[in-house]
PDB file of C-alpha atoms in Angstrom:
ATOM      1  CA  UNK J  24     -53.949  86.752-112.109  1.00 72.00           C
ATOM      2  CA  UNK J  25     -50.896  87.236-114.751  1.00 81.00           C
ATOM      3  CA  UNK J  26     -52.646  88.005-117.913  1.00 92.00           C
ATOM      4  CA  UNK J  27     -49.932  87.649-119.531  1.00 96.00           C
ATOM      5  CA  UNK J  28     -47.438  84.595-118.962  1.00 97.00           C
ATOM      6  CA  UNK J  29     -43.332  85.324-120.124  1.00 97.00           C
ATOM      7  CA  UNK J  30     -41.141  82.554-120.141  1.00 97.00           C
ATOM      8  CA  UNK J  31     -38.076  82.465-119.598  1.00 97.00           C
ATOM      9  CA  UNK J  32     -37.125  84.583-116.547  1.00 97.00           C
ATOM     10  CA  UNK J  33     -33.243  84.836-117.790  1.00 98.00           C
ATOM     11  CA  UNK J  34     -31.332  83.716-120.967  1.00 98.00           C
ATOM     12  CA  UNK J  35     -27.894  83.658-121.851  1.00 98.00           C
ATOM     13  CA  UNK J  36     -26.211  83.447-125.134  1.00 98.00           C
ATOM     14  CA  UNK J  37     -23.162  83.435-127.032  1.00 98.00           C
ATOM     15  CA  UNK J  38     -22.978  86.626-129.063  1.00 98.00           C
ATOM     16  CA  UNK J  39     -24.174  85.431-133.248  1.00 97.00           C
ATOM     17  CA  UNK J  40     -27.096  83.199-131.072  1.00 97.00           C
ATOM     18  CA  UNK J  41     -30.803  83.437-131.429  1.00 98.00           C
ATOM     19  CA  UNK J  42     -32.136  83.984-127.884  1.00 98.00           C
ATOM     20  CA  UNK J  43     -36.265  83.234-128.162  1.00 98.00           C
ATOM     21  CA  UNK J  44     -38.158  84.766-125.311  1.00 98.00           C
ATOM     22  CA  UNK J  45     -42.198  83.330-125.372  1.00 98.00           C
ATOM     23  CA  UNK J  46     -45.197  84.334-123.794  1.00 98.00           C
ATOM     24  CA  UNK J  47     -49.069  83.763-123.835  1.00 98.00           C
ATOM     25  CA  UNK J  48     -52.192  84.717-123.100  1.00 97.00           C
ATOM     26  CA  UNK J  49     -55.885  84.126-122.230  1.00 93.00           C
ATOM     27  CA  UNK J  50     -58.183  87.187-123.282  1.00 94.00           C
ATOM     28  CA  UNK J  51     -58.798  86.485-127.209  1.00 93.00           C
ATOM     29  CA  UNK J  52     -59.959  90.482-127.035  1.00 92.00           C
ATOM     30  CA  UNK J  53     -56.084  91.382-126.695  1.00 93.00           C
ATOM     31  CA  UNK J  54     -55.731  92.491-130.602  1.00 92.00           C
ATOM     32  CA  UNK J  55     -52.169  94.590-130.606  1.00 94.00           C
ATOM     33  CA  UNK J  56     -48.854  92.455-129.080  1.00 96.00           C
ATOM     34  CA  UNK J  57     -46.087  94.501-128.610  1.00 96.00           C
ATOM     35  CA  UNK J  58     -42.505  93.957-127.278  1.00 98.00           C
ATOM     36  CA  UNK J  59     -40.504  96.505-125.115  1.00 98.00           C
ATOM     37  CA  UNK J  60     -36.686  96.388-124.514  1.00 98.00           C
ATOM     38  CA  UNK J  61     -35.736  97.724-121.192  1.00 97.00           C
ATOM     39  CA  UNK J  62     -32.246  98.505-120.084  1.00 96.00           C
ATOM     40  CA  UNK J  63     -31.189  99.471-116.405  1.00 92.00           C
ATOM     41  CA  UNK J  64     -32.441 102.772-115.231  1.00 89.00           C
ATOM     42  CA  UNK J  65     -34.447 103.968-118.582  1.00 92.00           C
ATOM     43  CA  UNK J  66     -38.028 103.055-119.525  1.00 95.00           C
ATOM     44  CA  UNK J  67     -39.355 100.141-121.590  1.00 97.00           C
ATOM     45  CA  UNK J  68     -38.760 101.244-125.196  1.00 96.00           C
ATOM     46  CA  UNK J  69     -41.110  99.840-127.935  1.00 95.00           C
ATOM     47  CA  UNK J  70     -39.363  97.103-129.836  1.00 96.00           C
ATOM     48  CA  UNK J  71     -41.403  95.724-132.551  1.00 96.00           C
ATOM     49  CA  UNK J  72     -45.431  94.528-132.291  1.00 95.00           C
ATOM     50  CA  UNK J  73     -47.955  92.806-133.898  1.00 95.00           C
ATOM     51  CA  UNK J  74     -51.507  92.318-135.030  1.00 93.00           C
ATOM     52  CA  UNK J  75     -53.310  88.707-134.176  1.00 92.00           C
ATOM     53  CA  UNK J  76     -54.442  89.030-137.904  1.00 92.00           C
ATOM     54  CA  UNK J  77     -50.285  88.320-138.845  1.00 94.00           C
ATOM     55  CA  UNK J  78     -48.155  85.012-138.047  1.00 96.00           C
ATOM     56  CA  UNK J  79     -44.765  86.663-138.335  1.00 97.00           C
ATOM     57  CA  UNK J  80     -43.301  90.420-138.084  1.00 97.00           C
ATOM     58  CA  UNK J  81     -39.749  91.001-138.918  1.00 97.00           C
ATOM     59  CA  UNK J  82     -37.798  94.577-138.035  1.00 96.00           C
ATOM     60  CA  UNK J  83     -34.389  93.852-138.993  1.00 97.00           C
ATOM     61  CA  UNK J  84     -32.659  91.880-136.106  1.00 97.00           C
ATOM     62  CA  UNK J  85     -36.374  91.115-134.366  1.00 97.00           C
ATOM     63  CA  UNK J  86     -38.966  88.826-135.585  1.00 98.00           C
ATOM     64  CA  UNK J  87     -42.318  87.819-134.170  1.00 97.00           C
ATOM     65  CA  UNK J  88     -44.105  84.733-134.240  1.00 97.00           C
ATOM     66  CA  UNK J  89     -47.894  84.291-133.267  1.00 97.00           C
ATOM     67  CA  UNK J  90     -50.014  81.680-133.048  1.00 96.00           C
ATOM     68  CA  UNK J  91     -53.150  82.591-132.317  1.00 95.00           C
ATOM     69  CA  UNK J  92     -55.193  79.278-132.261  1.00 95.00           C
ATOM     70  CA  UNK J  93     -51.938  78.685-129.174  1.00 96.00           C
ATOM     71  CA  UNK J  94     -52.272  82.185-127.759  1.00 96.00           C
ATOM     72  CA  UNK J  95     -49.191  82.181-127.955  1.00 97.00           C
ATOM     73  CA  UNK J  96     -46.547  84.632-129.549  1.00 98.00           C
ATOM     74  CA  UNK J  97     -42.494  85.088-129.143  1.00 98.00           C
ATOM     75  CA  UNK J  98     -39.910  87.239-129.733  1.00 98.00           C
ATOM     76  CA  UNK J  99     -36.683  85.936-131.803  1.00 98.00           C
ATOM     77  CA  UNK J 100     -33.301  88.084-131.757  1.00 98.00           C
ATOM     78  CA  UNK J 101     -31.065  86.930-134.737  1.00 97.00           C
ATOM     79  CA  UNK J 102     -27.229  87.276-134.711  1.00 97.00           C
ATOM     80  CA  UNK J 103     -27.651  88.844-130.876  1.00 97.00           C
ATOM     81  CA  UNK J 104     -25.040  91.300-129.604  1.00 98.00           C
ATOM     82  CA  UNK J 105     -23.963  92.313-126.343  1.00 98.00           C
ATOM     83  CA  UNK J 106     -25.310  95.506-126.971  1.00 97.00           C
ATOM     84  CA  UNK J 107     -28.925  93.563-127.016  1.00 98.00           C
ATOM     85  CA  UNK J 108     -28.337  92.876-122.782  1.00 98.00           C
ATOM     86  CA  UNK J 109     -31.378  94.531-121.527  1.00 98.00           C
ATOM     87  CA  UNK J 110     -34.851  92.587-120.093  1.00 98.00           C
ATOM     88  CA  UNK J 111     -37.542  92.454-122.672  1.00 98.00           C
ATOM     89  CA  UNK J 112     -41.019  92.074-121.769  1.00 98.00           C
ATOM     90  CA  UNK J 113     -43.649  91.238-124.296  1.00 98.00           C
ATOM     91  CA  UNK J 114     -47.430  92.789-123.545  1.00 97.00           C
ATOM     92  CA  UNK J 115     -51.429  92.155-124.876  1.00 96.00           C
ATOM     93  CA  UNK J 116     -53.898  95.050-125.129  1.00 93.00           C
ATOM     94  CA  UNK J 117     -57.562  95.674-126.085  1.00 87.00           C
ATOM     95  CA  UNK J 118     -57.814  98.597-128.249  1.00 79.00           C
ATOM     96  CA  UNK J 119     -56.422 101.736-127.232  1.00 74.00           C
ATOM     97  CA  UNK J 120     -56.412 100.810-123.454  1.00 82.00           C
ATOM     98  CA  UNK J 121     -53.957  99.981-120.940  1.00 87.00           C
ATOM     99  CA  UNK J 122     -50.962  97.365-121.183  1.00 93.00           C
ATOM    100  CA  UNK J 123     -50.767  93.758-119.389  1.00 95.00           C
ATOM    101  CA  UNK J 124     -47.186  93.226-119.244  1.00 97.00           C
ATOM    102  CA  UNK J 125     -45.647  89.858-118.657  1.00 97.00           C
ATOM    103  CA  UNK J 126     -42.725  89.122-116.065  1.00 96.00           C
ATOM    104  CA  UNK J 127     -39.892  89.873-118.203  1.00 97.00           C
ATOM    105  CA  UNK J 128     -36.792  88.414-119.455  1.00 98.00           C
ATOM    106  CA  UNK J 129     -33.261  89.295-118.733  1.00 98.00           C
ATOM    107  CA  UNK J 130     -30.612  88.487-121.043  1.00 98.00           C
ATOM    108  CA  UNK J 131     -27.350  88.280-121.164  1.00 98.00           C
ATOM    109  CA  UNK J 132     -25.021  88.280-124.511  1.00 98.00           C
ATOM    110  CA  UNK J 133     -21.690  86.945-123.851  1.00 98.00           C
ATOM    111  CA  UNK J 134     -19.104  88.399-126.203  1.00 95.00           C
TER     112      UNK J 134
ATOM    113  CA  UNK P  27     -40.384 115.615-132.101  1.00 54.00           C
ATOM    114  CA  UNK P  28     -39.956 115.612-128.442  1.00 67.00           C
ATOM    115  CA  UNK P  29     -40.102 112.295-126.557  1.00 91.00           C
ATOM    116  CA  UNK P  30     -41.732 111.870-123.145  1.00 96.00           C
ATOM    117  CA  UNK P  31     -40.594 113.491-120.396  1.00 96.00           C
ATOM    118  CA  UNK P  32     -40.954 112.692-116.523  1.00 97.00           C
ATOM    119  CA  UNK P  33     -40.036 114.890-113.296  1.00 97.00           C
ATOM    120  CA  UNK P  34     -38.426 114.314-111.265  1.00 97.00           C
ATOM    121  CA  UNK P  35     -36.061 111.494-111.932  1.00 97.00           C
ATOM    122  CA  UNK P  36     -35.475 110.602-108.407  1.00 97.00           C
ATOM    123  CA  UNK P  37     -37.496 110.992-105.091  1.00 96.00           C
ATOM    124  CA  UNK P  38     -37.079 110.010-101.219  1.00 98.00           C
ATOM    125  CA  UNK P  39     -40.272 110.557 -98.878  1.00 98.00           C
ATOM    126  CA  UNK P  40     -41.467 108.983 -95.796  1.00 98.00           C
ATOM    127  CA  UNK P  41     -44.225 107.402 -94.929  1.00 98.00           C
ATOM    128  CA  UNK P  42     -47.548 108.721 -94.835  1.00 98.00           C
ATOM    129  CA  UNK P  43     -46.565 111.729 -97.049  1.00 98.00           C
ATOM    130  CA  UNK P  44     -47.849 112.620-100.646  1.00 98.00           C
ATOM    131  CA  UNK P  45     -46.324 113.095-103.853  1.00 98.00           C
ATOM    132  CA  UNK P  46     -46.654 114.630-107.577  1.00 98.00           C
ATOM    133  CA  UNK P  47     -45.057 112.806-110.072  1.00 98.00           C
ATOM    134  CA  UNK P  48     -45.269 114.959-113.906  1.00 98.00           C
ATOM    135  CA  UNK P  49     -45.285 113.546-117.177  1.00 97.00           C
ATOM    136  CA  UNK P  50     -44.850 115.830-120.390  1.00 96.00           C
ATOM    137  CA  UNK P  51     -46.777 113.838-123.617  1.00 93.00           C
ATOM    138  CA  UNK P  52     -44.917 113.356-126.826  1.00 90.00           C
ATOM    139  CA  UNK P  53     -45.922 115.683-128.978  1.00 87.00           C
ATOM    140  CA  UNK P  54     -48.961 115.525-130.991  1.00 85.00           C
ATOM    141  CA  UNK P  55     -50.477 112.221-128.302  1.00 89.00           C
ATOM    142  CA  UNK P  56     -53.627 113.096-126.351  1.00 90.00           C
ATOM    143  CA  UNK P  57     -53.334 110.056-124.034  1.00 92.00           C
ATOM    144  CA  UNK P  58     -51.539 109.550-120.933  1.00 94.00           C
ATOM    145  CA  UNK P  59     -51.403 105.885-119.063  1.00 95.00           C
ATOM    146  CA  UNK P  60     -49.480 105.704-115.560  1.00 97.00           C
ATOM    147  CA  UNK P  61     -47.742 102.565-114.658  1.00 97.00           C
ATOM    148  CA  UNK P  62     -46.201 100.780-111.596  1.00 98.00           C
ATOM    149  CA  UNK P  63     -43.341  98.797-112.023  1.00 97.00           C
ATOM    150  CA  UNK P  64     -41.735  97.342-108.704  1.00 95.00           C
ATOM    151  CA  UNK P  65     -38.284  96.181-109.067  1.00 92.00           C
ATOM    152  CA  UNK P  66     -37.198  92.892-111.087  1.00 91.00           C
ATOM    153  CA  UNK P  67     -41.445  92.956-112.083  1.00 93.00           C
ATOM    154  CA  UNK P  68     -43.660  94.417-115.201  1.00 95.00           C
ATOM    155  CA  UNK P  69     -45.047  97.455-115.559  1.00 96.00           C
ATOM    156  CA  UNK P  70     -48.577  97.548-114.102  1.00 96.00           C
ATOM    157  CA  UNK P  71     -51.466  99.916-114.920  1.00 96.00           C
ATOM    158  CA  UNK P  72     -52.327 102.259-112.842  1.00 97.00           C
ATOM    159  CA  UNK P  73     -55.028 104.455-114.769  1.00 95.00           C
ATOM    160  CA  UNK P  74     -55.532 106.212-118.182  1.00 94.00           C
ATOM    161  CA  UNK P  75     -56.116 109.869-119.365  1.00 94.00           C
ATOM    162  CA  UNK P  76     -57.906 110.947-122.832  1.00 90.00           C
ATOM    163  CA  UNK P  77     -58.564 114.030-123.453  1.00 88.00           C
ATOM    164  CA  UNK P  78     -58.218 115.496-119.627  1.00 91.00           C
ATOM    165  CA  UNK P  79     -60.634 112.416-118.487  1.00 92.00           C
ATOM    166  CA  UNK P  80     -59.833 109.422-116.774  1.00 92.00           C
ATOM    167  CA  UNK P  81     -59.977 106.637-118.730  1.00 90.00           C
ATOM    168  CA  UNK P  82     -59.400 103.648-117.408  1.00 91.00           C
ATOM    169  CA  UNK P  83     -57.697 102.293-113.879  1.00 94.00           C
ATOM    170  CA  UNK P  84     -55.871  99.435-112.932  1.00 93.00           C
ATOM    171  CA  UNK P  85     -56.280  97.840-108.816  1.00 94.00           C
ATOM    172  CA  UNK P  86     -54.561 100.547-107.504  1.00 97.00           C
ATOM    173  CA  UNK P  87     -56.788 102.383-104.173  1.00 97.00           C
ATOM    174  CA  UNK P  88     -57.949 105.904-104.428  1.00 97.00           C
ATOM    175  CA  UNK P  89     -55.286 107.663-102.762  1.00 98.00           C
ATOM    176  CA  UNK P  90     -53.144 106.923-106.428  1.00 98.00           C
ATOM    177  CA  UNK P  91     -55.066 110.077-108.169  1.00 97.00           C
ATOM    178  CA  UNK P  92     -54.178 111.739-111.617  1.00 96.00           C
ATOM    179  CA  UNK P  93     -54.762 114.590-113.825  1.00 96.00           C
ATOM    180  CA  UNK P  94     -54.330 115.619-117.290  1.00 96.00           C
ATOM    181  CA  UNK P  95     -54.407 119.127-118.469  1.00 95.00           C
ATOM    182  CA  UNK P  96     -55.201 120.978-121.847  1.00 93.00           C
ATOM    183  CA  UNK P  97     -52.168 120.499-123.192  1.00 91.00           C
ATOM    184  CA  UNK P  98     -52.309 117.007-122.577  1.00 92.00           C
ATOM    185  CA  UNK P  99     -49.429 116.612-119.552  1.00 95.00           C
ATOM    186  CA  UNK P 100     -50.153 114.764-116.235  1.00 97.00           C
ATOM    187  CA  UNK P 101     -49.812 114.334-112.882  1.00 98.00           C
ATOM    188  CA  UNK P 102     -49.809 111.300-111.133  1.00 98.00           C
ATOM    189  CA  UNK P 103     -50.652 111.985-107.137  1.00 98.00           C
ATOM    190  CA  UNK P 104     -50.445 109.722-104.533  1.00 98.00           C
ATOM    191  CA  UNK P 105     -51.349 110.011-101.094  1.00 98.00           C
ATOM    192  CA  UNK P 106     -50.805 108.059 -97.533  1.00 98.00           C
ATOM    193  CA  UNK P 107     -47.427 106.559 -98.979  1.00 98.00           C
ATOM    194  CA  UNK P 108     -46.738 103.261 -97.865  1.00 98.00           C
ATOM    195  CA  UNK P 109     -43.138 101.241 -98.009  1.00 98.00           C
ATOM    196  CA  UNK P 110     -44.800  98.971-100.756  1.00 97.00           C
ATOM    197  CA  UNK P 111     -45.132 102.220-102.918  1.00 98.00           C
ATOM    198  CA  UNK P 112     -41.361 102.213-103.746  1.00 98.00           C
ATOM    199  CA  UNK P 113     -41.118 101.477-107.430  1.00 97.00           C
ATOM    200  CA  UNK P 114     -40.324 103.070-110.529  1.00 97.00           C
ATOM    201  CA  UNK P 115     -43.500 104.714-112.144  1.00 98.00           C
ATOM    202  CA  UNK P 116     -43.881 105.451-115.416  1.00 98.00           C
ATOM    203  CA  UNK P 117     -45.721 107.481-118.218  1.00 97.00           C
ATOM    204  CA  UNK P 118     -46.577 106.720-121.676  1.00 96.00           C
ATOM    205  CA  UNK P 119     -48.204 108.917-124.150  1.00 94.00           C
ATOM    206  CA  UNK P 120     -50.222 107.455-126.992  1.00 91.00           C
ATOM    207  CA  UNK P 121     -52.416 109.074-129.870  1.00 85.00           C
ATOM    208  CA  UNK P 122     -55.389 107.461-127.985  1.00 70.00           C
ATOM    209  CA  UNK P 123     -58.591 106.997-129.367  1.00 61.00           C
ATOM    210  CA  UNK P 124     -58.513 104.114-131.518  1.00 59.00           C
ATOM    211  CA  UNK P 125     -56.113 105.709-134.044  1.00 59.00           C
ATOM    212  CA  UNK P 126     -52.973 104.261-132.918  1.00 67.00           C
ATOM    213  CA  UNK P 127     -52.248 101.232-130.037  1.00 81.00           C
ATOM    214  CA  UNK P 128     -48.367 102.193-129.804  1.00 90.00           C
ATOM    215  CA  UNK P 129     -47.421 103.397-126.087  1.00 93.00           C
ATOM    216  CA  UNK P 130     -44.121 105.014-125.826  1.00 94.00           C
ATOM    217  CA  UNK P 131     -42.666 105.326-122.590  1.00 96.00           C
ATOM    218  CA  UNK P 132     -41.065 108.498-120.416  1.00 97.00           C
ATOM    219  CA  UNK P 133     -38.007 107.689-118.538  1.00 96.00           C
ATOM    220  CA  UNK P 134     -39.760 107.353-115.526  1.00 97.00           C
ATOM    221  CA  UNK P 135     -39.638 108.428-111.898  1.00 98.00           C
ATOM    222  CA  UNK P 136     -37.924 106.285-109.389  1.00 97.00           C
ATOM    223  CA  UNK P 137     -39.468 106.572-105.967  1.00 98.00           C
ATOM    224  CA  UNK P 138     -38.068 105.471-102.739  1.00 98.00           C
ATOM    225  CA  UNK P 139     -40.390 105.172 -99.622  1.00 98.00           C
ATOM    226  CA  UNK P 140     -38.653 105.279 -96.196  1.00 97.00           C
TER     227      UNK P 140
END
């Protein structure tokens, strides 16, 4: 069972667009939601995460937004680039423990 | 500060044989996690090291075996390949123990089954 659920699969923008990737979850134990960026070949590098105590988290470009009474949270890129092509995946964890990824996303920034 | 490190970057083996797959820490993190990740999925948890003890494991059978040693590097074993364990697998080092959640990930290892 997918703990947790990433929607959509692909998205492509015009460069200057907001692609908004979302995903949620089941376990209300998950307490730390971060986001990786992963490009071809290399491993997921942390993008930006968040506490269920928070509604928003902004690190310059990325922003997220949780809801917790939705179990829901989602990842917003402003003014996107086509240096931001890569598949993100967001991921839940308890504690210090291990990571339940979603599916991933792969996007696509058209110049 | 030196970033995670995996060896090697690439590996063929056939069926049925075994492999070591290493993973150097960031420096200062005491925690290792292994992960799975088939291609076009997510990363998937394989098991966890703290401290030189295992820590945690995902549904992965026995024959996927680690270790960590004092200075906090790893080895991910795994035995009896099988075609299905083709996939990229990856290490990420953590300060562990409740004092940070961030996971920061090696490079990974990219393993091809034939």
């Amino acid at each position: 069972q997918q703990q947790v659920k990433q929607s959509p699969q692909s998205l492509i923008v015009q460069k200057g667009g907001i692609p908004i990737i979302n995903c949620a979850y089941e376990n209300t134990a998950f307490d730390y939601f971060p986001w990786y960026q992963q490009f071809p070949g290399k491993g997921p590098a942390l993008l930006i995460a968040i506490r269920p105590d928070v509604s928003e988290k902004k690190e310059g470009r990325f922003t997220i937004s949780f809801n917790k009474s939705a179990k829901q949270f989602s990842l917003h890129i402003m003014d996107s680039q086509p240096g931001d092509s890569a598949t993100y995946f967001c991921a839940a964890q308890t504690g210090a423990n291990n990571l339940f990824f979603g599916t991933g996303t792969r996007l696509t920034v058209i110049p | 500060e030196t970033g995670v490190t995996q060896s090697p970057t690439h590996l063929i083996k056939t069926r049925g044989q075994q492999v070591t797959l290493r993973c150097s820490s960031q420096s200062g993190h005491n925690t290792v996690s292994w992960y799975q990740q088939a291609l076009g999925q997510g990363p998937q948890f394989i098991f966890q090291y703290y401290r030189e003890e295992e820590n945690g494991r995902g549904n992965f059978p026995p024959r996927f075996s680690g270790l960590q040693f004092p200075n906090y590097s790893s080895e991910l074993n795994v035995n009896a390949l099988e075609l299905d364990d083709s996939a990229l697998y990856l290490c990420a080092s953590s300060l562990g123990s409740g004092r940070s959640y961030e996971q920061y990930f090696g490079p990974g290892t990219r393993l091809t089954v034939t």
